[in-house]
Coordinates of C-alpha atoms in Angstrom, one line a residue:
M1465 CA 23.0 -4.6 3.0
G1466 CA 24.3 -6.0 -0.3
A1467 CA 23.3 -5.0 -3.7
A1468 CA 19.7 -5.8 -4.8
R1469 CA 19.2 -8.8 -7.0
G1470 CA 17.5 -9.1 -10.3
P1471 CA 13.7 -8.9 -10.9
V1472 CA 13.2 -12.6 -10.4
I1473 CA 11.5 -13.6 -7.1
G1474 CA 14.0 -16.2 -6.3
V1475 CA 14.1 -18.7 -3.4
I1476 CA 10.8 -17.6 -1.9
V1477 CA 8.5 -18.2 -4.9
F1478 CA 10.7 -21.1 -6.0
A1479 CA 9.9 -22.9 -2.8
L1480 CA 6.3 -22.1 -3.2
L1481 CA 6.2 -23.5 -6.7
L1482 CA 7.4 -26.8 -5.3
V1483 CA 4.2 -26.9 -3.2
G1484 CA 1.8 -25.9 -5.9
S1485 CA 1.2 -23.2 -8.5
C1486 CA -1.5 -20.6 -8.3
G1487 CA -2.2 -19.6 -11.9
K1488 CA -4.9 -17.8 -13.7
G1489 CA -8.2 -19.6 -13.5
S1490 CA -10.3 -20.6 -16.5
N1491 CA -13.4 -18.8 -17.4
E1492 CA -15.3 -21.5 -15.8
E1493 CA -13.5 -21.0 -12.6
N1494 CA -14.6 -17.4 -12.4
D1495 CA -18.1 -17.8 -13.7
G1496 CA -20.3 -17.3 -10.7
L1497 CA -24.0 -17.6 -10.1
R1498 CA -25.7 -14.2 -10.7
V1499 CA -27.8 -12.9 -7.7
T1500 CA -29.8 -9.9 -6.9
L1501 CA -28.8 -7.3 -4.3
E1502 CA -31.2 -8.7 -1.7
E1503 CA -30.0 -12.3 -2.4
G1504 CA -26.5 -11.1 -2.1
R1505 CA -27.0 -9.4 1.2
K1506 CA -28.4 -12.6 2.7
I1507 CA -25.5 -14.7 1.4
A1508 CA -22.9 -12.1 2.6
L1509 CA -24.3 -12.0 6.1
E1510 CA -23.7 -15.7 6.4
N1511 CA -20.1 -15.2 5.6
R1512 CA -18.1 -14.2 8.7
N1513 CA -14.7 -13.8 7.0
K1514 CA -12.8 -10.6 7.8
V1515 CA -10.1 -9.2 5.5
F1516 CA -7.1 -6.9 6.2
L1517 CA -5.5 -5.2 3.2
F1518 CA -2.1 -3.6 3.8
G1519 CA -0.9 -1.4 1.0
L1520 CA 2.8 -0.8 0.9
D1521 CA 3.7 1.6 -1.9
G1522 CA 6.7 0.5 -3.9
F1523 CA 7.6 -2.7 -2.0
D1524 CA 9.7 -5.0 -4.1
W1525 CA 10.8 -8.6 -4.0
Q1526 CA 14.4 -7.7 -4.8
V1527 CA 14.6 -6.1 -1.4
I1528 CA 12.3 -8.5 0.4
E1529 CA 14.0 -11.7 -0.6
P1530 CA 17.5 -11.2 1.0
L1531 CA 15.7 -9.7 4.1
I1532 CA 13.5 -12.8 4.5
A1533 CA 16.6 -15.0 4.1
S1534 CA 18.4 -13.1 6.9
G1535 CA 15.4 -13.2 9.2
R1536 CA 14.7 -9.5 9.2
L1537 CA 11.0 -9.6 8.1
P1538 CA 9.5 -12.1 10.5
N1539 CA 5.9 -11.1 10.1
L1540 CA 5.9 -11.1 6.3
K1541 CA 7.8 -14.3 6.2
K1542 CA 5.1 -15.9 8.4
L1543 CA 2.4 -14.9 6.0
I1544 CA 4.4 -16.1 3.0
D1545 CA 5.1 -19.5 4.7
S1546 CA 1.4 -20.0 5.6
G1547 CA -0.1 -18.6 2.3
A1548 CA 0.5 -17.7 -1.2
A1549 CA 2.9 -15.1 -2.7
G1550 CA 3.9 -13.7 -6.0
V1551 CA 4.2 -10.8 -8.4
L1552 CA 1.3 -8.3 -8.6
R1553 CA 1.7 -6.7 -12.0
S1554 CA 1.2 -2.9 -12.3
E1555 CA 0.5 -0.8 -15.3
D1556 CA 1.9 2.4 -17.0
P1557 CA 1.9 5.2 -16.2
M1558 CA 2.6 4.2 -12.5
H1559 CA 0.8 7.1 -10.7
S1560 CA 0.0 5.9 -7.2
P1561 CA -3.5 7.5 -6.9
A1562 CA -4.6 5.7 -10.1
L1563 CA -3.1 2.4 -9.1
W1564 CA -4.5 2.3 -5.6
T1565 CA -7.9 3.4 -6.8
T1566 CA -7.9 0.5 -9.2
V1567 CA -7.0 -1.7 -6.2
A1568 CA -10.0 -0.2 -4.3
T1569 CA -12.6 -0.4 -7.1
G1570 CA -11.6 -3.2 -9.4
H1571 CA -12.0 -0.9 -12.3
S1572 CA -9.4 0.7 -14.7
R1573 CA -8.4 4.3 -14.4
K1574 CA -10.3 5.2 -17.5
D1575 CA -13.4 4.1 -15.8
H1576 CA -12.8 5.2 -12.2
S1577 CA -11.4 8.6 -13.4
I1578 CA -8.4 8.9 -11.0
G1579 CA -5.6 9.0 -13.5
H1580 CA -3.0 11.1 -11.8
F1581 CA -2.1 13.0 -8.7
I1582 CA -3.6 16.3 -9.8
E1583 CA -6.1 17.9 -12.0
A1584 CA -4.3 20.7 -13.9
A1585 CA -6.9 21.3 -16.6
T1586 CA -8.1 24.5 -15.0
G1587 CA -4.6 25.9 -14.5
Q1588 CA -4.9 25.0 -10.8
E1589 CA -2.9 22.2 -9.4
R1590 CA -5.7 20.6 -7.5
L1591 CA -5.3 17.2 -5.9
L1592 CA -7.7 14.6 -7.2
S1593 CA -10.1 13.7 -4.5
S1594 CA -13.0 11.4 -3.7
N1595 CA -15.2 13.9 -5.6
D1596 CA -13.5 13.0 -8.8
R1597 CA -14.0 9.2 -8.6
T1598 CA -16.6 7.8 -10.8
K1599 CA -16.8 4.2 -9.6
E1600 CA -17.8 2.7 -6.2
A1601 CA -15.0 1.6 -4.0
L1602 CA -14.8 -1.3 -1.6
W1603 CA -15.8 1.1 1.3
N1604 CA -19.0 1.9 -0.6
I1605 CA -19.8 -1.7 -1.7
V1606 CA -19.0 -3.6 1.5
P1607 CA -21.5 -1.7 3.7
E1608 CA -24.3 -2.4 1.2
Y1609 CA -24.0 -6.0 2.4
G1610 CA -24.3 -5.2 6.0
K1611 CA -20.6 -5.3 6.8
T1612 CA -18.3 -2.7 8.3
V1613 CA -15.2 -1.0 6.9
G1614 CA -12.2 0.9 8.1
V1615 CA -10.1 2.9 5.7
I1616 CA -6.9 4.7 6.7
N1617 CA -4.6 6.9 4.6
W1618 CA -5.8 5.7 1.1
W1619 CA -5.2 8.0 -1.9
A1620 CA -8.1 10.2 -3.1
T1621 CA -10.2 9.7 0.1
W1622 CA -10.6 13.4 0.9
P1623 CA -13.4 14.4 1.6
A1624 CA -13.9 11.4 3.8
E1625 CA -17.1 9.6 2.8
P1626 CA -19.8 8.4 5.2
V1627 CA -19.3 4.7 5.6
K1628 CA -20.5 2.1 8.0
G1629 CA -17.3 2.1 10.1
F1630 CA -14.6 4.7 9.8
M1631 CA -12.5 6.5 7.2
F1632 CA -9.4 8.6 7.9
S1633 CA -8.4 10.4 4.7
K1634 CA -4.8 10.8 3.4
N1635 CA -5.1 14.5 4.1
F1636 CA -5.4 13.8 7.8
F1637 CA -1.8 12.7 8.1
Y1638 CA -0.5 15.9 6.4
R1639 CA -2.2 18.4 8.7
D1640 CA -0.7 19.6 12.0
H1641 CA -3.9 19.1 13.7
I1642 CA -2.2 17.7 16.8
K1643 CA 0.0 20.8 17.4
K1644 CA -3.1 23.0 17.1
T1645 CA -5.0 20.7 19.5
F1646 CA -2.4 21.1 22.2
A1647 CA -2.3 24.9 21.5
G1648 CA -6.1 24.9 22.0
T1649 CA -6.8 26.3 18.5
F1650 CA -8.1 23.2 16.8
T1651 CA -11.7 23.5 15.7
D1652 CA -14.2 21.2 14.1
E1653 CA -14.0 23.4 10.9
M1654 CA -10.2 22.6 10.7
G1655 CA -11.0 18.9 10.7
K1656 CA -13.9 19.1 8.2
D1657 CA -14.0 16.1 5.9
L1658 CA -10.7 14.8 7.2
A1659 CA -12.3 11.8 8.8
Y1660 CA -15.6 10.0 9.3
P1661 CA -17.4 10.0 11.6
P1662 CA -16.2 13.5 13.0
E1663 CA -16.8 12.6 16.6
L1664 CA -14.2 9.7 16.1
L1665 CA -11.7 12.3 14.9
R1666 CA -12.3 14.3 18.1
E1667 CA -12.0 11.3 20.2
L1668 CA -8.7 10.3 18.7
L1669 CA -7.2 13.7 19.0
R1670 CA -8.0 13.8 22.7
I1671 CA -5.7 10.8 23.3
W1672 CA -3.0 11.8 20.7
P1673 CA 0.4 12.3 22.4
D1674 CA 1.8 15.9 22.0
P1675 CA 4.2 15.8 19.0
E1676 CA 6.1 18.7 20.5
S1677 CA 6.9 16.9 23.8
E1678 CA 10.5 15.9 24.4
A1679 CA 9.4 12.2 24.7
E1680 CA 7.7 12.1 21.3
V1681 CA 10.6 13.9 19.6
E1682 CA 13.1 11.6 21.0
L1683 CA 11.1 8.6 20.1
A1684 CA 11.1 9.8 16.5
L1685 CA 14.8 10.5 16.5
K1686 CA 15.5 7.1 18.0
K1687 CA 13.7 5.4 15.2
M1688 CA 15.7 7.5 12.7
R1689 CA 19.0 6.4 14.4
E1690 CA 17.8 2.8 14.2
I1691 CA 17.2 3.1 10.4
F1692 CA 20.4 5.0 9.7
G1693 CA 22.3 2.6 11.9
H1694 CA 24.3 5.7 12.7
D1695 CA 23.9 9.1 14.4
L1696 CA 22.2 11.9 12.5
P1697 CA 24.2 14.3 10.3
E1698 CA 26.1 16.9 12.3
G1699 CA 23.9 20.0 13.2
F1700 CA 20.6 18.2 12.3
S1701 CA 17.7 19.2 14.7
R1702 CA 14.0 19.9 14.5
E1703 CA 14.9 23.6 14.9
R1704 CA 17.1 23.6 11.7
F1705 CA 14.7 21.2 9.8
D1706 CA 13.7 23.9 7.2
D1707 CA 17.4 24.8 6.6
F1708 CA 18.2 21.3 5.7
V1709 CA 15.1 21.1 3.4
K1710 CA 16.2 24.2 1.5
N1711 CA 19.8 23.0 1.2
K1712 CA 18.6 20.2 -1.1
I1713 CA 21.2 19.7 -3.8
D1714 CA 25.0 19.5 -3.8
V1715 CA 25.8 21.5 -7.0
E1716 CA 29.2 19.8 -7.3
T1717 CA 28.1 16.2 -7.0
H1718 CA 24.5 16.6 -8.4
R1719 CA 23.2 14.6 -5.5
F1720 CA 20.8 15.2 -2.6
T1721 CA 22.7 16.5 0.4
P1722 CA 23.0 14.3 3.4
G1723 CA 21.0 16.8 5.4
Y1724 CA 18.0 16.8 2.9
L1725 CA 18.0 13.0 2.9
T1726 CA 17.7 13.2 6.6
T1727 CA 14.6 15.3 6.2
V1728 CA 13.1 12.8 3.8
L1729 CA 13.6 10.1 6.3
A1730 CA 12.3 12.2 9.1
S1731 CA 9.1 13.1 7.3
A1732 CA 8.5 9.4 6.6
V1733 CA 9.1 8.3 10.1
V1734 CA 6.9 10.9 11.7
R1735 CA 4.0 10.3 9.3
D1736 CA 4.2 6.5 9.7
R1737 CA 4.4 6.9 13.5
R1738 CA 1.1 8.8 13.2
L1739 CA -0.3 6.2 10.8
A1740 CA 0.7 3.4 13.3
F1741 CA -0.8 5.2 16.3
T1742 CA -4.0 6.0 14.3
T1743 CA -4.5 2.4 13.2
Q1744 CA -3.8 0.9 16.6
K1745 CA -6.1 3.3 18.5
L1746 CA -9.0 3.0 16.0
L1747 CA -8.8 -0.7 16.4
D1748 CA -8.8 -0.3 20.2
L1749 CA -11.7 2.2 20.1
K1750 CA -13.9 0.7 17.5
G1751 CA -12.8 -3.0 17.2
Q1752 CA -11.9 -4.7 14.1
P1753 CA -14.1 -3.9 11.1
D1754 CA -15.1 -6.6 8.5
L1755 CA -12.7 -5.0 6.0
L1756 CA -9.6 -3.0 7.2
M1757 CA -7.6 -1.1 4.6
V1758 CA -4.4 0.6 5.6
Y1759 CA -1.9 2.2 3.2
T1760 CA 1.5 3.9 3.5
W1761 CA 3.3 5.8 0.8
S1762 CA 6.7 6.2 2.6
P1763 CA 8.4 3.1 1.1
D1764 CA 8.1 4.7 -2.3
Q1765 CA 9.7 8.0 -1.2
I1766 CA 12.5 6.3 0.7
Q1767 CA 13.4 4.2 -2.3
H1768 CA 13.3 7.0 -4.7
H1769 CA 15.9 8.8 -2.6
F1770 CA 18.1 6.1 -1.2
W1771 CA 18.4 3.5 -4.0
E1772 CA 22.0 4.4 -4.9
H1773 CA 23.0 3.8 -1.3
Y1774 CA 21.2 0.4 -1.4
Q1775 CA 22.6 -0.7 -4.8
P1776 CA 25.7 1.4 -5.6
S1777 CA 27.0 -1.1 -8.2
A1778 CA 24.2 0.1 -10.5
F1779 CA 25.8 3.6 -10.7
E1780 CA 29.0 4.2 -12.6
D1781 CA 29.6 7.5 -10.8
S1782 CA 28.3 6.4 -7.3
K1783 CA 29.0 8.8 -4.5
V1784 CA 27.7 6.7 -1.6
G1785 CA 31.1 6.7 0.0
D1786 CA 30.5 10.3 0.9
V1787 CA 27.4 9.4 3.0
P1788 CA 28.0 5.8 4.4
F1789 CA 25.2 6.1 7.0
C1790 CA 22.5 5.9 4.3
A1791 CA 23.4 2.4 3.2
N1792 CA 21.0 0.7 5.5
V1793 CA 18.0 2.9 5.1
I1794 CA 16.0 0.9 2.5
P1795 CA 16.4 -2.5 4.3
A1796 CA 15.8 -0.8 7.7
Y1797 CA 12.6 0.8 6.4
Y1798 CA 11.3 -2.5 5.2
E1799 CA 11.9 -3.8 8.8
Y1800 CA 10.0 -0.8 10.1
M1801 CA 7.1 -1.7 7.9
D1802 CA 7.3 -5.3 9.0
Q1803 CA 7.1 -4.1 12.5
M1804 CA 4.0 -2.0 11.8
L1805 CA 2.5 -5.1 10.1
G1806 CA 3.1 -7.2 13.2
D1807 CA 1.7 -4.6 15.5
I1808 CA -1.6 -4.4 13.4
L1809 CA -1.9 -8.2 13.3
K1810 CA -1.7 -8.5 17.0
R1811 CA -5.0 -6.6 17.2
L1812 CA -6.8 -8.7 14.5
D1813 CA -8.8 -11.9 14.8
P1814 CA -6.5 -14.8 14.1
D1815 CA -8.8 -16.1 11.3
T1816 CA -8.5 -12.8 9.4
T1817 CA -7.5 -13.1 5.8
V1818 CA -4.5 -10.9 5.3
I1819 CA -3.5 -9.3 1.9
V1820 CA -0.2 -7.4 1.6
C1821 CA 0.4 -5.8 -1.7
S1822 CA 2.3 -3.0 -3.5
D1823 CA 1.2 -1.0 -6.5
H1824 CA 4.6 -1.4 -8.2
G1825 CA 8.1 -2.4 -7.5
F1826 CA 11.5 -0.5 -7.5
Q1827 CA 14.7 -0.6 -9.4
A1828 CA 17.9 1.5 -9.9
K1829 CA 17.7 4.6 -12.0
P1830 CA 21.3 5.1 -13.4
D1831 CA 20.3 8.2 -15.4
H1832 CA 19.0 9.9 -12.3
T1833 CA 20.4 13.3 -13.1
K1834 CA 18.1 13.6 -16.1
K1835 CA 14.9 14.0 -14.0
N1836 CA 14.3 17.8 -14.1
N1837 CA 11.4 20.1 -14.2
L1838 CA 11.5 23.6 -15.6
R1839 CA 8.7 25.8 -14.0
L1840 CA 7.9 27.4 -17.3
E1841 CA 4.7 28.9 -15.9
T1842 CA 6.9 30.8 -13.4
V1843 CA 9.1 32.1 -16.3
L1844 CA 6.0 33.3 -18.2
R1845 CA 4.5 34.9 -15.1
E1846 CA 7.7 36.9 -14.4
L1847 CA 7.8 38.1 -18.0
G1848 CA 4.1 39.3 -17.7
Y1849 CA 2.6 36.8 -20.1
L1850 CA 0.8 34.5 -17.5
A1851 CA -1.4 35.7 -14.7
F1852 CA -2.9 33.8 -11.7
K1853 CA -5.9 34.5 -9.6
K1854 CA -5.4 35.2 -5.9
K1855 CA -7.3 32.0 -4.9
G1856 CA -5.5 29.9 -7.4
G1857 CA -6.0 29.0 -11.1
I1858 CA -5.0 30.9 -14.3
D1859 CA -6.6 34.3 -14.8
W1860 CA -7.3 33.8 -18.5
E1861 CA -8.4 37.3 -19.1
R1862 CA -4.9 38.6 -18.4
T1863 CA -3.0 35.6 -19.8
V1864 CA -1.2 35.8 -23.2
A1865 CA 0.7 32.5 -23.2
W1866 CA 0.8 29.4 -21.0
D1867 CA 2.7 26.1 -20.7
R1868 CA 0.9 23.6 -23.0
T1869 CA 3.3 20.7 -22.3
P1870 CA 1.4 17.5 -21.3
R1871 CA 2.2 16.7 -17.7
E1872 CA 3.5 13.3 -18.6
Q1873 CA 6.3 15.1 -20.5
F1874 CA 7.1 17.7 -17.9
W1875 CA 10.6 16.2 -17.3
N1876 CA 11.5 16.9 -20.9
P1877 CA 13.8 19.9 -21.4
V1878 CA 11.8 20.6 -24.7
R1879 CA 8.5 22.4 -23.7
H1880 CA 5.5 23.8 -25.6
I1881 CA 3.8 27.2 -25.2
R1882 CA 0.4 28.0 -26.5
L1883 CA -1.0 31.5 -27.0
N1884 CA -4.4 32.4 -25.5
I1885 CA -6.2 33.4 -28.7
T1886 CA -9.8 34.8 -28.8
G1887 CA -12.1 32.5 -30.6
R1888 CA -9.7 29.6 -30.5
D1889 CA -9.3 29.2 -26.8
P1890 CA -12.0 29.1 -24.2
H1891 CA -11.1 32.5 -22.6
G1892 CA -8.9 34.1 -25.3
A1893 CA -7.2 37.3 -24.5
V1894 CA -5.2 37.9 -27.7
E1895 CA -7.1 38.9 -30.8
P1896 CA -6.3 36.6 -33.9
D1897 CA -4.8 39.4 -35.9
Q1898 CA -2.3 40.1 -33.0
K1899 CA -1.1 36.5 -32.8
E1900 CA 2.1 37.0 -34.9
H1901 CA 2.9 40.1 -33.0
Y1902 CA 2.8 38.2 -29.6
V1903 CA 4.6 35.2 -31.1
R1904 CA 7.6 37.5 -32.0
Q1905 CA 7.4 39.2 -28.6
V1906 CA 7.3 36.1 -26.5
I1907 CA 10.1 34.5 -28.5
G1908 CA 12.2 37.7 -28.1
A1909 CA 11.6 37.8 -24.4
L1910 CA 12.5 34.2 -23.8
S1911 CA 15.6 34.4 -26.1
K1912 CA 17.0 37.3 -24.0
L1913 CA 16.8 35.4 -20.7
T1914 CA 20.3 34.7 -19.4
T1915 CA 22.1 33.9 -16.1
T1916 CA 24.3 36.5 -14.3
Q1917 CA 27.2 34.6 -15.9
G1918 CA 25.8 35.2 -19.4
E1919 CA 24.5 31.7 -20.1
K1920 CA 21.3 31.6 -22.2
L1921 CA 18.4 29.9 -20.3
F1922 CA 17.1 28.4 -23.5
T1923 CA 19.1 26.9 -26.3
E1924 CA 16.2 27.1 -28.8
V1925 CA 13.0 29.2 -28.9
R1926 CA 10.9 29.1 -32.1
P1927 CA 7.4 28.6 -33.6
L1928 CA 6.3 25.1 -34.1
T1929 CA 5.7 23.8 -37.6
Q1930 CA 2.3 22.7 -38.6
S1931 CA 3.3 19.0 -38.5
E1932 CA 4.9 19.5 -35.1
R1933 CA 1.8 21.2 -33.6
A1934 CA -0.2 18.0 -34.3
S1935 CA 1.9 16.0 -31.9
A1936 CA 2.3 18.9 -29.4
A1937 CA -1.3 19.3 -28.3
D1938 CA -1.7 22.3 -30.8
A1939 CA 0.9 24.5 -29.0
D1940 CA 2.4 27.4 -30.9
L1941 CA 6.0 27.6 -29.7
L1942 CA 8.8 25.3 -28.7
V1943 CA 11.5 26.1 -26.1
Q1944 CA 14.4 24.0 -25.1
F1945 CA 16.0 24.5 -21.6
D1946 CA 19.8 24.3 -21.3
L1947 CA 20.5 21.5 -18.9
S1948 CA 24.2 22.5 -18.6
I1949 CA 23.6 25.6 -16.5
R1950 CA 24.9 25.5 -12.9
L1951 CA 22.3 24.8 -10.4
D1952 CA 23.3 27.7 -8.2
A1953 CA 22.9 30.2 -11.0
K1954 CA 20.7 33.3 -11.0
V1955 CA 18.4 34.2 -13.9
V1956 CA 18.2 37.8 -15.0
F1957 CA 14.6 39.0 -15.6
P1958 CA 13.8 42.6 -16.7
N1959 CA 13.2 43.8 -13.2
K1960 CA 14.9 41.3 -10.9
K1961 CA 17.3 38.4 -10.5
I1962 CA 15.8 35.0 -9.5
P1963 CA 17.7 31.9 -8.4
L1964 CA 17.5 29.1 -10.9
A1965 CA 16.1 26.9 -8.1
S1966 CA 13.0 29.0 -8.2
I1967 CA 12.2 28.1 -11.7
Y1968 CA 14.0 24.8 -12.2
Q1969 CA 13.6 21.6 -10.1
F1970 CA 16.4 19.2 -10.2
H1971 CA 15.5 15.8 -8.9
P1972 CA 18.4 13.3 -8.8
Q1973 CA 16.4 10.4 -7.5
T1974 CA 18.3 7.1 -7.9
G1975 CA 15.4 4.7 -7.5
D1976 CA 12.5 4.4 -10.0
H1977 CA 9.3 2.3 -10.4
R1978 CA 9.2 -1.0 -12.2
L1979 CA 6.0 -3.0 -13.1
D1980 CA 6.5 -6.0 -10.8
G1981 CA 5.0 -5.4 -7.4
V1982 CA 4.4 -7.7 -4.5
L1983 CA 1.3 -9.8 -3.5
V1984 CA 1.1 -11.9 -0.3
M1985 CA -2.1 -13.6 0.9
A1986 CA -2.7 -15.7 4.0
G1987 CA -5.6 -16.9 6.0
P1988 CA -8.0 -19.8 6.3
A1989 CA -9.4 -19.3 2.8
V1990 CA -5.9 -19.1 1.1
G1991 CA -4.1 -22.0 -0.3
H1992 CA -0.3 -22.6 -0.5
G1993 CA 1.5 -21.7 -3.7
A1994 CA 3.0 -19.1 -6.0
I1995 CA 0.5 -16.6 -7.2
K1996 CA 0.8 -16.1 -11.0
E1997 CA -0.4 -13.5 -13.5
A1998 CA -2.1 -11.4 -10.9
T1999 CA -2.8 -7.6 -11.5
L2000 CA -4.0 -4.7 -9.5
H2001 CA -7.5 -5.4 -11.0
E2002 CA -7.9 -8.7 -9.2
I2003 CA -7.6 -7.3 -5.6
A2004 CA -11.1 -5.9 -5.2
P2005 CA -13.0 -8.9 -6.8
T2006 CA -10.9 -11.3 -4.6
I2007 CA -11.8 -9.4 -1.4
L2008 CA -15.4 -9.4 -2.3
Y2009 CA -15.4 -13.1 -2.9
L2010 CA -13.6 -13.7 0.4
M2011 CA -16.3 -11.8 2.2
G2012 CA -19.1 -13.6 0.5
I2013 CA -20.2 -10.5 -1.5
P2014 CA -21.1 -11.0 -5.2
V2015 CA -18.5 -9.6 -7.7
G2016 CA -19.6 -7.0 -10.2
E2017 CA -19.7 -8.4 -13.6
D2018 CA -18.5 -5.1 -15.0
M2019 CA -15.3 -5.2 -12.9
S2020 CA -12.0 -5.4 -14.9
G2021 CA -10.4 -8.1 -12.8
R2022 CA -11.2 -11.6 -11.7
V2023 CA -11.1 -13.5 -8.5
L2024 CA -7.8 -15.2 -7.7
T2025 CA -9.5 -18.5 -7.3
A2026 CA -6.2 -20.4 -8.0
S2027 CA -4.8 -18.9 -4.8
M2028 CA -7.7 -20.2 -2.6
D2029 CA -7.7 -23.3 -0.5
S2030 CA -9.5 -26.1 -2.4
G2031 CA -11.7 -26.9 0.6
Y2032 CA -12.8 -23.3 0.9
L2033 CA -13.6 -23.1 -2.8
A2034 CA -15.8 -26.2 -2.5
A2035 CA -17.7 -24.7 0.4
H2036 CA -18.1 -21.2 -0.8
K2037 CA -19.7 -20.6 -4.2
R2038 CA -18.8 -17.6 -6.3
Y2039 CA -21.6 -15.1 -6.8
T2040 CA -21.9 -12.2 -9.2
I2041 CA -24.1 -9.2 -9.6
S2042 CA -24.6 -7.2 -12.8
T2043 CA -23.0 -4.1 -11.2
H2044 CA -22.4 -2.4 -7.9
E2045 CA -22.5 1.0 -9.5
K2046 CA -25.2 3.6 -8.7
G2047 CA -24.4 6.1 -11.4
R2048 CA -21.7 7.8 -9.4
V2049 CA -20.5 11.0 -11.2
A2050 CA -17.6 13.3 -10.6
K2051 CA -18.4 16.5 -8.8
R2052 CA -16.4 18.6 -11.2
G2053 CA -17.6 21.8 -9.7
A2054 CA -16.0 20.9 -6.3
Q2055 CA -12.6 22.6 -7.0
E2056 CA -11.7 23.2 -3.3
E2057 CA -9.1 21.2 -1.5
G2058 CA -9.0 19.8 2.0
A2059 CA -6.8 20.7 4.9
G2060 CA -3.4 19.2 4.3
S2061 CA -3.6 19.3 0.5
Q2062 CA -0.9 22.0 0.2
A2063 CA 1.5 19.9 2.1
I2064 CA 0.8 16.9 0.0
R2065 CA 1.3 18.9 -3.2
D2066 CA 4.5 20.4 -1.9
E2067 CA 5.8 16.9 -1.1
L2068 CA 4.8 15.6 -4.4
R2069 CA 6.7 18.5 -6.2
N2070 CA 9.8 18.1 -4.0
I2071 CA 9.9 14.4 -4.9
G2072 CA 9.4 15.3 -8.5
Y2073 CA 6.0 13.6 -9.2
F2074 CA 4.5 16.5 -11.1
G2075 CA 4.9 20.0 -12.4
G2076 CA 4.8 21.7 -15.8
G2077 CA 2.0 22.3 -18.1
T2078 CA -1.4 23.7 -17.2
G2079 CA -4.4 24.6 -19.5
P2080 CA -8.0 25.3 -19.7
S2081 CA -10.6 22.6 -19.4
E2082 CA -12.7 21.4 -22.3
D2083 CA -15.9 23.0 -20.9
G2084 CA -14.3 26.5 -20.9
G2085 CA -12.1 27.0 -17.8
D2086 CA -12.2 27.3 -14.1
E2087 CA -15.1 29.6 -13.5

């Protein structure tokens, strides 16, 4: 595959523009007739339209366009040719749970409250869940109007919510339930809240193919070989999988090792095989719901890791010649997703309205070696200044100092530390008159840390000035990590030597997010043309309109009426309701995590999505 092109959606959208332009409608276009809930239910039941929403994290027109031209994405091309397509504009910061929850609710992140991957305010890296969402999602709204839903693998859907239809949470695909099923050790408790209804989970597991069987393993390896267009790296096997994961970075080239890249692809393939099997079998078992929502995160992970191999010209020091078998991975994975799309479409009613979208696009990241994360909390713990509870979360009564760095800055080598002062902090452990003593003590301990080669771990350790504190979340100290230390170094602590890799994560990802995502719509209700000025906020209102359900007037998006067929618009009025909300509040006390959460957090950390600062909540901590 050749180098990716620029950010313009070239031939595809240009051709659509010749047919007609789908732009932002006027206020008059989107002003609907307000109805009550009961009136809305009657209207919705008269509308038989079904909708399939396929979420492909990180899909980008730069990759799609040449693949369409060469005939490698036949299913997506068919949708584009028969419908409307264009850019779906994302928003910063581009955290997938926040973006996909906006797609599902039609509300901004500040309103739906899913703003990141994790909630770290209690010192416990807890995945945000459905308990944290404060707005009703499509799977809550659609059943209110007598219609069914099927939701598979969406972000922040654990614990699975009771719906009219079915819901399989993202956690389900990260838990080795299947292996336990064949070992005879799987229990209903293990599957608690992973899916709804629970009896459907049991039914699905009964027909799931044994993942440890030779046939299943060979099918996964076959798919990997197809994507690589080459055999697997020498010595790679499922038995040595963990070895390849641990051997992550080549310390000489500052690149991911070929073996580690193979594990990234293997994890994506196995999970998407599970996703495809689940989706197909649920449709076979339950039939098509009125609204089907299916999501996969894998394209995002693949592009983060393999972009240099796709577009080597964007990197002055490109090393792709060392691993030529990776060059086809991104285009081939797009083909894999197109195959999955086609397999699902075969099981749907031909009149289904299909919406394919991504939450953002992708681009080259030439400064890839600058994405690093110092585990400062590990350093403070090893020095005895930070303590954790056995079940997770900071033990504030035994903590002197903690990493106050905001999580959006955790890639910065400059970090901030706050002392846990009695009377100032919710669970202070240091008396105010002892603050200066501990400031000197912490600075001294951090300043003495070196590698076995005598290199200082920090180039700077000092108190923050009063003016600096205001812009550093009222932290007390500043430390700056030395980025020049060799990645295979060991750090000398008072009682032990620790590999640098244990406290410092190096993430040389060569692909990064960009704001221009993908939107394709097709079906009897959809017109022909280029979709213009669409954002993530428009997806939920548009789906509600297509299903004959009134749109909430408090939603932050609009119906994409300019993308609809004129005859359909004339025959189907737009209705609104003041709100679909029922006073949903976050269950902040529900701090537990579901089965599979640890695996998701491990993958997020390995990819480099989060790390760094933790701190107490505004209400006083994690009790």
